[in-house]
XYZ file of C-alpha atoms in Angstrom:
750
model
C 84.134 42.845 28.094
C 87.458 42.436 29.844
C 89.252 39.224 30.533
C 89.078 37.749 34.000
C 92.124 36.832 36.053
C 91.645 33.366 37.403
C 93.589 31.496 40.084
C 91.755 28.222 40.504
C 91.514 26.212 43.696
C 89.735 22.919 44.420
C 90.334 19.455 43.060
C 88.312 19.780 39.835
C 89.678 23.239 39.089
C 93.275 22.163 39.736
C 92.856 19.067 37.559
C 91.336 21.092 34.732
C 93.990 23.779 35.028
C 96.856 21.269 34.927
C 95.330 19.445 31.943
C 94.826 22.672 30.011
C 98.471 23.622 30.580
C 99.828 20.131 29.818
C 97.462 19.223 27.020
C 99.443 16.585 25.185
C 100.624 14.977 28.396
C 97.041 14.683 29.681
C 95.792 13.190 26.399
C 98.782 10.845 26.211
C 98.294 9.615 29.775
C 94.607 8.913 29.102
C 95.314 7.040 25.861
C 98.082 5.049 27.559
C 95.747 4.192 30.443
C 92.986 2.979 28.097
C 95.408 0.937 25.969
C 97.153 -0.627 28.977
C 93.896 -1.430 30.780
C 92.394 -2.972 27.640
C 95.522 -4.937 26.763
C 96.249 -6.241 30.258
C 92.602 -7.153 30.803
C 92.490 -9.035 27.508
C 95.700 -10.886 28.344
C 94.513 -11.816 31.828
C 91.109 -13.005 30.631
C 87.859 -12.693 32.541
C 86.745 -15.112 35.240
C 82.965 -15.258 35.463
C 80.687 -15.893 38.406
C 80.075 -19.572 39.084
C 76.299 -19.611 39.370
C 76.300 -22.684 41.610
C 78.612 -21.038 44.123
C 77.236 -17.510 44.215
C 74.674 -18.141 46.967
C 75.089 -18.807 50.644
C 73.149 -21.427 52.578
C 72.142 -24.860 51.319
C 72.683 -24.128 47.642
C 76.296 -23.159 48.312
C 76.867 -26.096 50.681
C 75.578 -28.547 48.073
C 77.821 -27.101 45.366
C 80.797 -27.212 47.741
C 80.244 -30.901 48.567
C 80.086 -31.779 44.866
C 83.211 -29.725 44.076
C 85.180 -31.164 47.000
C 84.211 -34.680 45.949
C 85.443 -33.994 42.410
C 82.122 -35.096 40.933
C 81.685 -33.723 37.435
C 77.984 -33.624 36.709
C 77.353 -33.821 32.967
C 74.705 -31.742 31.258
C 71.480 -33.715 31.295
C 68.992 -33.673 28.424
C 65.492 -35.091 28.024
C 63.468 -36.049 24.954
C 59.709 -35.963 25.360
C 57.841 -38.554 23.339
C 54.143 -37.757 23.536
C 51.100 -39.115 21.789
C 48.732 -36.562 20.305
C 46.038 -39.220 20.164
C 44.571 -40.234 23.522
C 44.146 -43.800 22.220
C 47.860 -44.202 21.486
C 49.690 -45.176 24.677
C 53.315 -45.831 25.581
C 52.553 -49.541 25.416
C 51.661 -49.421 21.721
C 54.038 -50.689 19.052
C 54.208 -47.328 17.295
C 55.159 -45.541 20.503
C 57.805 -48.149 21.385
C 59.268 -47.851 17.895
C 59.531 -44.083 18.247
C 61.274 -44.426 21.616
C 63.716 -46.945 20.121
C 64.409 -44.559 17.234
C 65.150 -41.726 19.660
C 67.528 -43.878 21.723
C 69.328 -45.040 18.582
C 69.518 -41.561 16.994
C 70.785 -39.854 20.143
C 73.344 -42.557 20.846
C 74.481 -42.499 17.232
C 75.625 -38.880 17.411
C 78.558 -39.812 19.634
C 77.781 -36.763 21.762
C 75.578 -38.535 24.315
C 76.122 -41.121 27.031
C 73.956 -42.933 29.576
C 70.999 -42.925 27.175
C 68.092 -44.397 29.166
C 64.817 -45.728 27.818
C 61.655 -44.726 29.709
C 60.765 -48.426 29.897
C 63.855 -48.956 32.049
C 63.594 -45.794 34.165
C 59.782 -45.895 34.427
C 59.510 -42.285 33.280
C 56.063 -42.746 31.754
C 53.236 -40.368 32.640
C 50.198 -41.514 34.596
C 47.931 -41.266 31.564
C 50.393 -43.355 29.540
C 50.596 -40.800 26.725
C 54.018 -39.327 27.533
C 57.483 -40.787 28.131
C 60.954 -39.346 28.712
C 64.198 -40.531 27.120
C 66.998 -39.214 29.326
C 70.709 -38.923 28.597
C 73.844 -36.968 29.432
C 76.133 -35.035 27.119
C 79.809 -35.873 26.970
C 82.333 -33.241 28.007
C 82.200 -30.167 30.206
C 78.647 -29.198 31.173
C 79.507 -25.498 30.969
C 80.196 -25.736 27.218
C 77.530 -28.331 26.407
C 75.448 -25.869 24.384
C 78.297 -25.689 21.872
C 77.996 -29.442 21.195
C 74.247 -29.959 21.367
C 73.331 -29.175 17.738
C 73.989 -32.680 16.289
C 71.752 -34.184 18.982
C 69.001 -31.646 18.319
C 69.212 -32.448 14.612
C 69.005 -36.179 15.325
C 65.879 -35.732 17.475
C 64.345 -33.487 14.817
C 64.973 -36.249 12.268
C 63.062 -38.770 14.411
C 60.207 -36.273 14.775
C 60.069 -35.959 10.989
C 59.790 -39.739 10.637
C 56.888 -39.864 13.099
C 55.171 -36.679 11.999
C 51.451 -36.487 12.767
C 51.012 -39.227 15.340
C 53.647 -38.374 17.946
C 55.305 -35.259 19.312
C 59.063 -35.686 19.851
C 60.881 -32.735 21.437
C 64.131 -32.220 23.319
C 64.735 -30.000 26.333
C 67.523 -29.564 28.853
C 70.058 -27.044 30.042
C 72.219 -27.234 26.899
C 69.361 -27.252 24.387
C 67.622 -24.395 26.194
C 70.827 -22.375 26.149
C 71.249 -23.086 22.439
C 67.683 -22.059 21.584
C 68.028 -18.988 23.785
C 71.211 -17.940 22.000
C 69.610 -18.475 18.601
C 66.464 -16.544 19.523
C 67.885 -13.757 21.676
C 71.644 -13.885 21.370
C 71.723 -10.883 19.055
C 69.355 -8.837 21.228
C 72.008 -7.590 23.625
C 74.508 -6.884 20.863
C 71.928 -4.900 18.891
C 71.050 -2.909 22.001
C 74.678 -2.255 22.855
C 75.604 -1.286 19.304
C 72.517 0.961 19.011
C 73.398 2.957 22.129
C 76.344 4.792 20.556
C 74.660 6.049 17.343
C 71.532 7.013 19.286
C 73.579 9.055 21.760
C 75.579 10.631 18.931
C 72.414 11.618 17.042
C 70.932 13.342 20.084
C 74.208 15.132 20.809
C 74.340 16.387 17.221
C 70.953 17.990 17.750
C 71.999 19.372 21.143
C 75.306 20.890 19.992
C 74.735 21.433 16.288
C 78.382 20.524 15.594
C 79.974 17.164 14.835
C 83.192 17.612 16.849
C 81.349 18.806 19.955
C 78.944 15.877 19.662
C 81.740 13.337 19.208
C 83.615 14.343 22.380
C 81.079 12.958 24.919
C 80.665 9.735 22.940
C 84.448 9.332 22.632
C 84.887 9.834 26.376
C 82.114 7.331 27.195
C 83.422 4.707 24.749
C 87.040 4.973 25.958
C 85.882 4.816 29.586
C 83.910 1.660 28.755
C 86.899 0.129 26.941
C 89.198 0.803 29.891
C 86.642 -0.586 32.326
C 86.245 -3.793 30.321
C 89.993 -4.300 30.659
C 89.941 -3.522 34.373
C 87.038 -5.954 34.812
C 89.234 -8.698 33.375
C 92.000 -7.937 35.873
C 89.684 -7.544 38.862
C 87.720 -10.691 37.967
C 90.603 -12.731 39.376
C 89.632 -11.307 42.792
C 85.908 -10.712 42.218
C 84.375 -12.782 39.389
C 82.448 -10.829 36.744
C 79.668 -11.805 34.321
C 77.980 -10.936 31.022
C 75.169 -9.275 32.981
C 77.675 -7.084 34.808
C 79.205 -6.202 31.436
C 75.822 -5.120 30.007
C 74.984 -3.065 33.100
C 78.433 -1.472 32.983
C 77.866 -0.473 29.364
C 74.486 1.055 30.229
C 75.835 3.031 33.162
C 79.072 3.943 31.399
C 77.309 5.343 28.356
C 74.885 7.290 30.568
C 77.358 8.915 32.961
C 80.193 9.230 30.448
C 78.046 11.286 28.109
C 76.414 13.189 30.984
C 79.641 14.283 32.639
C 81.172 15.415 29.381
C 77.939 17.153 28.448
C 77.848 19.108 31.730
C 81.436 20.246 31.261
C 81.222 21.032 27.568
C 77.954 22.964 27.770
C 79.303 25.187 30.552
C 82.450 25.905 28.570
C 80.400 26.828 25.504
C 78.048 28.938 27.591
C 80.933 30.982 28.946
C 82.342 31.484 25.456
C 78.903 32.583 24.250
C 79.024 35.234 26.979
C 82.253 36.585 25.518
C 84.886 34.883 27.632
C 88.079 33.867 25.898
C 88.613 30.114 25.452
C 91.099 29.756 28.337
C 88.935 31.606 30.849
C 85.797 29.742 29.767
C 87.600 26.452 30.254
C 88.830 27.378 33.732
C 85.363 28.493 34.775
C 83.918 25.195 33.520
C 86.580 23.328 35.492
C 85.779 25.181 38.724
C 82.000 24.796 38.404
C 80.830 21.917 36.217
C 84.014 19.994 36.972
C 83.222 20.176 40.666
C 79.625 19.078 40.030
C 80.958 16.098 38.060
C 83.185 15.023 40.957
C 80.407 15.392 43.548
C 77.985 13.528 41.295
C 80.527 10.826 40.391
C 81.471 10.116 43.997
C 77.779 9.939 44.944
C 77.044 7.510 42.105
C 80.052 5.384 43.101
C 78.783 5.224 46.672
C 75.342 4.170 45.445
C 76.832 1.447 43.236
C 78.931 0.234 46.157
C 75.655 -0.563 47.901
C 75.376 -3.673 45.732
C 78.455 -5.080 47.428
C 76.387 -5.517 50.599
C 74.025 -8.067 49.049
C 76.482 -10.945 49.391
C 75.319 -12.136 45.954
C 78.161 -12.639 43.500
C 76.131 -11.425 40.507
C 75.140 -8.209 42.293
C 78.662 -7.688 43.574
C 79.936 -8.008 40.000
C 77.359 -5.505 38.710
C 78.084 -3.064 41.521
C 81.843 -3.232 41.135
C 81.730 -2.951 37.322
C 79.376 0.051 37.521
C 81.473 1.718 40.210
C 84.626 1.345 38.117
C 83.115 2.768 34.929
C 81.665 5.766 36.804
C 85.027 6.464 38.451
C 86.873 6.162 35.121
C 84.360 8.425 33.324
C 84.530 10.971 36.155
C 88.342 11.067 36.083
C 88.342 11.355 32.287
C 85.861 14.234 32.409
C 88.018 16.380 34.686
C 91.386 15.489 33.121
C 91.463 14.549 29.454
C 88.357 16.546 28.496
C 89.829 19.940 29.501
C 92.985 19.003 27.602
C 91.004 18.149 24.469
C 88.947 21.345 24.715
C 92.145 23.350 25.130
C 93.690 21.669 22.093
C 90.613 22.130 19.941
C 89.757 25.688 20.945
C 87.285 27.109 18.428
C 87.659 23.969 16.331
C 85.213 22.289 18.704
C 82.595 23.966 16.482
C 83.838 22.123 13.382
C 81.354 20.107 11.392
C 78.545 22.486 12.236
C 75.119 21.491 11.028
C 73.830 24.690 9.363
C 70.287 24.919 10.707
C 71.142 23.654 14.186
C 74.251 25.808 14.380
C 72.315 28.982 13.485
C 69.576 28.111 15.938
C 72.086 27.665 18.747
C 73.726 30.986 17.991
C 70.404 32.812 17.888
C 68.796 31.042 20.837
C 71.813 29.975 22.860
C 72.708 29.935 26.481
C 72.103 33.654 26.982
C 68.411 33.249 26.426
C 68.024 29.993 28.301
C 65.053 27.738 27.816
C 61.790 29.422 26.880
C 59.769 26.383 27.917
C 61.324 26.034 31.356
C 61.262 29.796 31.851
C 57.492 29.678 31.360
C 57.125 26.643 33.640
C 59.248 28.228 36.360
C 57.260 31.423 36.226
C 54.186 29.498 37.319
C 56.043 27.251 39.771
C 57.771 30.111 41.583
C 54.585 32.187 41.639
C 52.678 29.377 43.416
C 55.270 27.052 44.955
C 52.920 25.446 47.509
C 50.343 24.499 44.882
C 53.144 23.209 42.641
C 54.501 20.981 45.428
C 51.066 19.605 46.282
C 50.129 18.885 42.651
C 53.507 17.434 41.560
C 54.102 15.400 44.722
C 50.482 14.213 44.700
C 50.787 13.086 41.086
C 54.008 11.187 41.765
C 52.570 9.562 44.890
C 49.556 8.466 42.838
C 51.900 6.986 40.224
C 53.871 5.269 42.995
C 50.762 3.833 44.708
C 50.690 0.518 42.761
C 54.150 -0.257 44.175
C 52.521 -0.961 47.558
C 51.206 -4.204 46.061
C 54.469 -5.197 44.367
C 55.014 -8.934 43.998
C 58.494 -10.166 43.163
C 59.564 -13.558 41.903
C 61.988 -15.223 39.549
C 60.194 -15.317 36.205
C 59.314 -18.689 34.770
C 60.270 -19.538 31.203
C 56.848 -18.677 29.795
C 56.826 -15.375 31.716
C 60.343 -14.492 30.583
C 60.095 -15.432 26.915
C 56.391 -15.857 26.149
C 54.708 -19.045 24.988
C 55.649 -18.647 21.325
C 59.158 -20.021 21.844
C 59.300 -23.811 21.166
C 61.345 -24.588 24.296
C 58.681 -22.896 26.462
C 55.962 -25.065 24.928
C 58.048 -28.200 25.517
C 58.762 -27.104 29.094
C 55.034 -26.645 29.771
C 54.129 -30.034 28.251
C 56.724 -31.867 30.371
C 55.573 -30.106 33.521
C 51.976 -31.012 32.766
C 52.793 -34.681 32.189
C 55.540 -34.948 34.840
C 54.996 -32.239 37.494
C 58.369 -30.865 38.537
C 60.245 -33.124 36.156
C 61.897 -30.274 34.281
C 63.080 -28.569 37.507
C 63.737 -31.341 40.075
C 65.208 -30.674 43.475
C 68.558 -32.319 44.096
C 69.516 -33.629 47.525
C 73.277 -33.887 47.947
C 73.962 -36.455 50.673
C 77.429 -36.610 52.236
C 78.190 -39.312 54.792
C 81.289 -40.823 56.357
C 80.243 -44.141 54.791
C 77.534 -43.860 52.142
C 77.223 -47.657 52.062
C 76.473 -48.056 55.758
C 73.149 -49.823 56.441
C 71.788 -46.873 58.416
C 72.544 -44.485 55.554
C 71.021 -46.804 52.927
C 67.875 -47.140 55.048
C 67.657 -43.340 55.466
C 67.928 -42.884 51.683
C 65.134 -45.400 51.135
C 62.975 -43.734 53.799
C 63.550 -40.313 52.253
C 62.475 -41.592 48.845
C 59.338 -43.132 50.286
C 58.322 -40.184 52.475
C 58.998 -37.578 49.777
C 56.151 -39.140 47.783
C 53.972 -39.900 50.827
C 54.207 -36.262 52.003
C 52.863 -34.980 48.693
C 56.068 -33.076 47.900
C 56.767 -35.304 44.890
C 54.968 -37.791 42.676
C 58.222 -39.374 41.532
C 60.040 -40.949 39.939
C 62.828 -40.250 42.462
C 66.274 -41.263 41.267
C 69.257 -41.966 43.553
C 72.817 -42.002 42.181
C 75.507 -43.347 44.485
C 79.134 -42.234 44.317
C 80.606 -44.806 46.663
C 84.221 -43.706 46.282
C 83.344 -40.169 47.386
C 80.708 -41.238 49.948
C 78.176 -39.018 48.211
C 74.657 -39.710 46.966
C 72.667 -37.474 44.616
C 68.873 -37.698 44.861
C 66.741 -36.182 42.089
C 63.244 -35.284 43.313
C 60.612 -33.884 40.891
C 58.634 -31.303 42.877
C 54.857 -31.113 42.858
C 53.971 -27.703 41.477
C 56.202 -27.822 38.413
C 56.291 -24.412 36.761
C 53.961 -22.966 39.434
C 56.747 -21.565 41.598
C 54.580 -20.933 44.659
C 53.484 -24.580 44.765
C 56.984 -25.811 43.951
C 58.428 -23.790 46.849
C 55.835 -25.307 49.202
C 56.965 -28.757 48.038
C 60.587 -27.743 48.615
C 59.743 -26.578 52.142
C 58.150 -29.974 52.863
C 61.320 -31.719 51.775
C 63.576 -29.452 53.798
C 61.485 -29.072 56.950
C 59.508 -32.325 57.210
C 60.868 -35.183 55.098
C 64.591 -34.586 55.571
C 64.565 -34.254 59.400
C 62.441 -37.404 59.706
C 64.750 -39.503 57.526
C 68.247 -38.329 56.596
C 68.386 -36.023 59.599
C 68.415 -38.988 61.972
C 71.846 -40.162 60.783
C 74.659 -38.611 62.839
C 77.215 -36.588 60.889
C 75.283 -36.784 57.621
C 74.889 -33.655 55.465
C 71.946 -33.379 53.067
C 71.578 -29.862 51.597
C 68.813 -29.549 49.002
C 69.566 -27.587 45.856
C 68.220 -27.284 42.310
C 66.657 -24.466 40.307
C 63.628 -23.964 42.573
C 65.837 -24.111 45.679
C 68.344 -21.734 44.101
C 65.646 -19.208 43.227
C 64.145 -19.505 46.707
C 67.511 -19.045 48.443
C 68.367 -16.166 46.111
C 65.115 -14.409 47.019
C 65.692 -14.895 50.745
C 69.261 -13.638 50.565
C 68.256 -10.674 48.423
C 65.419 -9.686 50.758
C 67.794 -9.955 53.702
C 70.155 -7.462 52.061
C 67.528 -4.785 51.303
C 67.820 -2.956 54.637
C 71.658 -2.763 54.802
C 71.895 -1.720 51.125
C 69.150 0.879 51.528
C 70.699 2.272 54.705
C 74.214 2.397 53.232
C 73.171 4.203 50.054
C 70.852 6.713 51.736
C 73.158 7.538 54.667
C 76.291 7.979 52.570
C 74.465 9.957 49.856
C 73.111 12.226 52.597
C 76.591 12.746 54.059
C 78.102 13.481 50.637
C 75.417 16.061 49.861
C 75.839 17.590 53.314
C 79.593 17.958 52.837
C 79.364 19.082 49.206
C 76.754 21.814 49.752
C 77.268 22.467 53.461
C 73.521 22.540 53.969
C 71.404 20.184 56.060
C 68.306 21.268 54.130
C 69.765 20.545 50.686
C 70.956 17.110 51.866
C 67.532 16.162 53.277
C 65.518 17.427 50.307
C 67.895 15.690 47.884
C 67.272 12.324 49.556
C 63.507 12.826 49.725
C 63.175 13.859 46.080
C 65.317 10.980 44.878
C 63.285 8.486 46.908
C 60.109 9.916 45.404
C 61.355 9.452 41.844
C 62.399 5.848 42.602
C 58.983 5.136 44.143
C 57.256 6.519 41.034
C 59.384 4.237 38.843
C 58.358 1.270 41.004
C 54.715 2.227 40.581
C 55.032 2.339 36.791
C 56.749 -1.057 36.762
C 54.011 -2.667 38.852
C 51.232 -1.061 36.821
C 52.676 -2.151 33.473
C 54.264 -5.535 34.166
C 52.353 -6.840 37.177
C 48.870 -5.541 36.355
C 49.348 -5.280 32.599
C 48.103 -1.675 32.316
C 49.380 -0.434 28.967
C 51.805 -3.355 28.670
C 51.086 -3.694 24.954
C 52.346 -0.147 24.405
C 55.875 -1.268 25.295
C 55.579 -4.661 23.621
C 55.340 -6.403 26.977
C 52.970 -8.734 28.752
C 51.483 -8.398 32.213
C 53.394 -11.305 33.740
C 51.913 -10.815 37.217
C 55.212 -10.072 38.970
C 58.398 -8.043 38.950
C 61.602 -10.034 38.555
C 63.153 -10.477 42.007
C 66.461 -8.699 41.483
C 65.045 -5.604 39.794
C 63.699 -3.435 42.685
C 66.999 -3.391 44.570
C 68.982 -3.010 41.359
C 66.811 -0.083 40.231
C 67.040 1.590 43.617
C 70.827 1.577 43.561
C 71.173 2.596 39.904
C 68.480 5.277 39.969
C 69.539 6.754 43.280
C 73.004 7.155 41.853
C 72.073 8.446 38.416
C 69.416 10.878 39.669
C 72.158 12.631 41.627
C 73.679 13.662 38.297
C 70.939 16.166 37.574
C 70.356 17.107 41.191
C 73.981 17.989 41.893
C 74.317 19.859 38.605
C 71.174 21.963 39.090
C 71.677 22.664 42.812
C 75.329 23.568 42.190
C 74.217 26.171 39.665
C 71.569 27.515 42.052
C 74.076 27.775 44.884
C 76.607 29.417 42.608
C 74.077 32.082 41.662
C 73.130 32.565 45.317
C 76.786 32.980 46.295
C 77.157 35.620 43.610
C 74.565 37.792 45.308
C 71.202 36.807 43.764
C 68.286 36.264 46.110
C 67.114 32.657 46.495
C 64.165 32.879 44.078
C 66.281 34.495 41.350
C 69.037 31.960 41.977
C 66.534 29.123 41.558
C 65.244 30.594 38.316
C 68.759 31.150 36.998
C 69.990 27.698 38.022
C 67.091 25.747 36.561
C 66.791 27.720 33.317
C 70.512 27.766 32.517
C 70.846 24.032 33.152
C 67.608 23.088 31.395
C 69.266 22.510 28.031
C 72.012 20.235 29.292
C 69.707 18.333 31.647
C 67.187 17.829 28.849
C 69.863 16.626 26.429
C 71.379 14.289 29.022
C 67.960 12.940 29.986
C 66.931 12.336 26.384
C 70.140 10.343 25.822
C 69.615 8.294 28.987
C 65.953 7.630 28.200
C 66.813 6.639 24.623
C 69.619 4.271 25.690
C 67.531 2.674 28.437
C 64.516 2.422 26.137
C 66.627 0.352 23.731
C 66.910 -2.272 26.455
C 63.159 -2.023 26.866
C 62.814 -3.360 23.319
C 64.589 -6.654 24.094
C 62.606 -9.876 23.971
C 63.226 -10.947 27.562
C 60.618 -9.621 29.982
C 63.210 -8.973 32.708
C 65.204 -6.763 30.306
C 62.008 -4.964 29.289
C 61.256 -4.313 32.934
C 64.747 -2.960 33.523
C 64.686 -0.725 30.443
C 61.204 0.664 31.076
C 61.920 1.228 34.777
C 65.155 3.101 34.117
C 63.743 5.166 31.255
C 60.593 6.133 33.188
C 62.559 7.115 36.283
C 65.035 9.283 34.368
C 62.184 10.998 32.521
C 60.369 11.736 35.789
C 63.601 12.865 37.392
C 64.549 15.316 34.640
C 61.079 16.835 34.306
C 58.782 16.683 37.317
C 61.503 16.468 39.974
C 64.098 18.904 38.603
C 61.703 21.211 36.734
C 58.839 21.491 39.237
C 59.363 19.901 42.665
C 62.970 20.972 43.266
C 62.429 24.683 42.467
C 59.055 24.723 44.260
C 60.462 23.145 47.434
C 63.495 25.437 47.406
C 61.253 28.481 46.836
C 59.136 27.504 49.847
C 62.199 27.044 52.021
C 63.833 30.310 50.967
C 66.955 31.139 52.963
C 66.473 27.962 54.997
C 67.881 26.094 51.963
C 71.343 27.026 53.182
C 70.777 26.108 56.833
C 73.612 24.377 58.665
C 73.206 24.014 62.448
C 76.022 25.277 64.637
C 76.743 21.787 65.917
C 77.567 20.680 62.346
C 79.854 23.566 61.451
C 82.908 21.517 62.401
C 82.388 19.522 59.189
C 85.073 20.063 56.519
C 84.201 22.822 54.051
C 84.166 21.406 50.524
C 82.399 24.410 48.988
C 85.379 26.780 48.760
C 85.761 26.332 45.002
C 82.120 27.040 44.278
C 81.603 30.508 45.678
C 82.210 33.849 43.961
C 85.876 33.732 44.917
C 86.308 30.568 42.875
C 83.848 30.911 40.065
C 85.577 33.403 37.888
C 82.939 35.251 35.924
C 82.925 38.479 34.038
C 79.738 40.504 34.561
C 78.768 42.361 31.411
C 78.750 46.119 31.803
C 80.155 46.184 35.351
C 83.795 45.520 34.638
C 83.823 43.184 37.643
C 87.069 41.345 38.262
C 87.029 38.249 40.444
C 90.238 36.647 41.640
C 89.980 32.976 42.564
């Protein structure tokens, strides 16, 4: 078999060629980039999203008024004192003694201020069995969870003294955060730390050699490190968050490994065919390198869709994901060719005996026996295959038609076994809405004016008369700033639907009839229920622009990359089908509870609000990985003279190994997040894992080849009126893909 003369064109091929010729320079530049990005990002620090300011509308207006007034709201905490005996009331001596002990113990820690007895604030339940001791924590509310432990210990000591007769429990933003960190703080770290060894283990099986398996993991990890540094720098323009960091790690590990895997497997395949190392590397650069760039740009476009939500948390996730994909893509077509050129045959070092022999005996030349058998049936009866596969996926997607989304309540998110959830439920039962009150932020030119004072009193009265609240309603005046803060417990409590109806009464009935009559007065209503409600409205309002942006730009990228209207349309349709199937699985498992126990979940009756849009963007981007890779290989074979059916068979079978390995890694990494304790994280992990599994099997192995077989030569159809579009396929045809054909002595010049 003779060597092939190669003169590479195209961006990916040129980048790979330069890196192979300037190996140490390419590696040095990459290392310098990672070190500089990490160091500068660490020095700059990361600015996180301010949750109170991330929304538009009333929630944002309320936060802005408070910030402009310079009002520092301390972290508020509540201690529930509750009789377990219906005969013991708040008026009894024992109950009063317990309340006095709580007040004394909390005040004695030196961490609390404004400690208020329920006998002064009238926070005693209607049945007289429950009372609330309320207080504020000293210092910055954002770091209150770091100082709450002495107070929790003091309350626990009082509970011990009154064991048996009374229940004494603390709850509040700081204590909830503390309990959450204790119960679940290690969950994310375990998941993140597990992702790397899991990916490495699967790659060892796929490659049968330690060095080859380490390369994709090393690329993914360095891309993630660089992105973390860049996130720190960019956070000064666009705030980031821990959630964005976790999503970035997920996406970075997935695409970083995938892109390297695509490149490395093609290089090894060419060497298995007898090509010398340099030629094999240049062929991989011109083919898989191009697929990586097309896929990476498509994923970046999809991630950019999150920037259209107007929600700071989503914008942070979208930007972080976009950056890590771009970094991994650039690393794959620059430093990876340099490393492969440096290593040469040493990429096979650390070979695992059994796996290494198996790869040599059943390597790329033979392809995948399983997928060869599947394709034989699919290509023999493509219409039946389309009907059966599409019908099955539509049936799986059907439950999504009844999808209900909402912000999960504490008991839905964490389950009722967690102590803070039990306390939350008991307070809501005794004081409906007391644990999640609405807050009315009143701004007037003169808060002490008689008309304003009368409007405040009228609001308080009508809020209860309207049925929106049962009280007690507390008004705090900040005379110097001309601001008043009204705390309104909402009827409905932890029942979000009822609580939102109470909120609507306040906003649309009570406020206009009272505070709304004062000229120049602002009275936005905020709070957790209001924030969730506004978040949902803003998110729903962004669905159409995000959907349109992602679909239209993905279509245009596929059209330009493959110069085929048919390929672009079928790509969009197949990706939408896989996303719909993932939605159906989510609804079936988490909303209806079908098989929920199999994934350690509970049927919570709803899908967390942010997940459908998040999944759409992530899955639409990631599914393009496989689609671009497989279709590129099919088109390459077609351009080399095979008929369409043979090209489909060749493209699917020769990519089956790498797609399977990449999919197994993605499913395994996403499934790790499905093991977390939080229901929202379970939903995310299960949704991502299910979609990738469907995408790599039913879509790429059955529907894609069946649809392309039915379309035949129409797969490559480009109308005359679109032929003015720039041609981005020049480095994919036979002139660019330098191959040596065994036995023919063919010589292709690129």
